């Protein structure tokens, strides 16, 4: 079974989602990444400008592990 350490993906839970992207990609990710993040936030009705620690648990789960069978838009 493969797994990853969530602390490596989200090293600082006080950062906002787009700021977290900058910890992994020097330029904060691509426009595609930001568009996908916006689509996920809209579908699951959470604030894409929220700090990681303030996101609902289900939103963190979807962002870390995916939406499973739940399909939406072109990013689902």
Short mmCIF file of C-alpha atoms in Angstrom, two decimals:
data_model
loop_
_atom_site.label_atom_id
_atom_site.label_comp_id
_atom_site.label_asym_id
_atom_site.label_seq_id
_atom_site.Cartn_x
_atom_site.Cartn_y
_atom_site.Cartn_z
CA UNK A 1 0.00 0.00 0.00
CA UNK A 2 1.32 3.41 -0.96
CA UNK A 3 0.83 6.46 1.20
CA UNK A 4 2.28 9.92 1.65
CA UNK A 5 2.91 12.20 4.58
CA UNK A 6 0.32 14.99 4.52
CA UNK A 7 2.77 17.22 6.42
CA UNK A 8 5.03 17.22 3.37
CA UNK A 9 2.19 18.36 1.12
CA UNK A 10 0.90 20.92 3.64
CA UNK A 11 3.96 21.96 5.67
CA UNK A 12 2.30 25.12 7.04
CA UNK A 13 -1.42 24.87 7.77
CA UNK A 14 -1.70 28.64 8.23
CA UNK A 15 -1.07 29.27 4.51
CA UNK A 16 -3.86 29.92 2.02
CA UNK A 17 -4.38 27.37 -0.76
CA UNK A 18 -2.69 29.40 -3.51
CA UNK A 19 0.20 30.18 -1.14
CA UNK A 20 0.61 26.46 -0.51
CA UNK A 21 1.06 26.00 -4.25
CA UNK A 22 4.07 28.31 -4.08
CA UNK A 23 5.74 26.00 -1.56
CA UNK A 24 5.77 23.28 -4.23
CA UNK A 25 6.03 25.29 -7.46
CA UNK A 26 8.19 28.43 -7.64
CA UNK A 27 5.60 30.36 -9.64
CA UNK A 28 2.59 29.14 -7.68
CA UNK A 29 1.46 26.54 -10.16
CA UNK A 30 0.04 26.90 -13.62
CA UNK A 31 -3.16 28.64 -14.66
CA UNK A 32 -4.60 25.13 -15.14
CA UNK A 33 -3.85 24.31 -11.50
CA UNK A 34 -5.52 27.48 -10.28
CA UNK A 35 -8.53 26.90 -12.53
CA UNK A 36 -8.84 23.32 -11.26
CA UNK A 37 -8.60 24.48 -7.65
CA UNK A 38 -11.32 27.06 -8.32
CA UNK A 39 -13.58 24.40 -9.86
CA UNK A 40 -13.08 22.10 -6.87
CA UNK A 41 -13.83 24.92 -4.43
CA UNK A 42 -16.97 25.90 -6.33
CA UNK A 43 -18.25 22.33 -6.58
CA UNK A 44 -17.70 21.57 -2.90
CA UNK A 45 -18.67 25.09 -1.81
CA UNK A 46 -15.60 26.10 0.15
CA UNK A 47 -13.58 29.31 0.03
CA UNK A 48 -10.54 28.87 -2.21
CA UNK A 49 -8.89 31.82 -0.45
CA UNK A 50 -9.19 30.17 2.99
CA UNK A 51 -6.23 29.06 5.04
CA UNK A 52 -5.66 25.31 4.99
CA UNK A 53 -6.41 24.97 8.71
CA UNK A 54 -9.77 26.70 8.21
CA UNK A 55 -10.97 24.43 5.40
CA UNK A 56 -13.62 21.86 6.28
CA UNK A 57 -12.23 18.36 6.74
CA UNK A 58 -14.05 17.10 3.64
CA UNK A 59 -12.37 19.81 1.51
CA UNK A 60 -8.93 18.86 2.81
CA UNK A 61 -9.72 15.21 2.09
CA UNK A 62 -10.75 15.94 -1.51
CA UNK A 63 -7.71 18.13 -2.13
CA UNK A 64 -5.30 15.53 -0.75
CA UNK A 65 -6.88 12.29 -1.95
CA UNK A 66 -9.22 13.22 -4.79
CA UNK A 67 -12.96 13.08 -5.25
CA UNK A 68 -13.25 9.36 -5.83
CA UNK A 69 -16.35 8.61 -7.86
CA UNK A 70 -17.67 12.17 -7.64
CA UNK A 71 -17.24 13.70 -11.11
CA UNK A 72 -17.82 17.33 -11.96
CA UNK A 73 -16.87 19.61 -14.81
CA UNK A 74 -13.75 18.85 -16.80
CA UNK A 75 -11.63 18.60 -13.64
CA UNK A 76 -13.58 15.91 -11.76
#
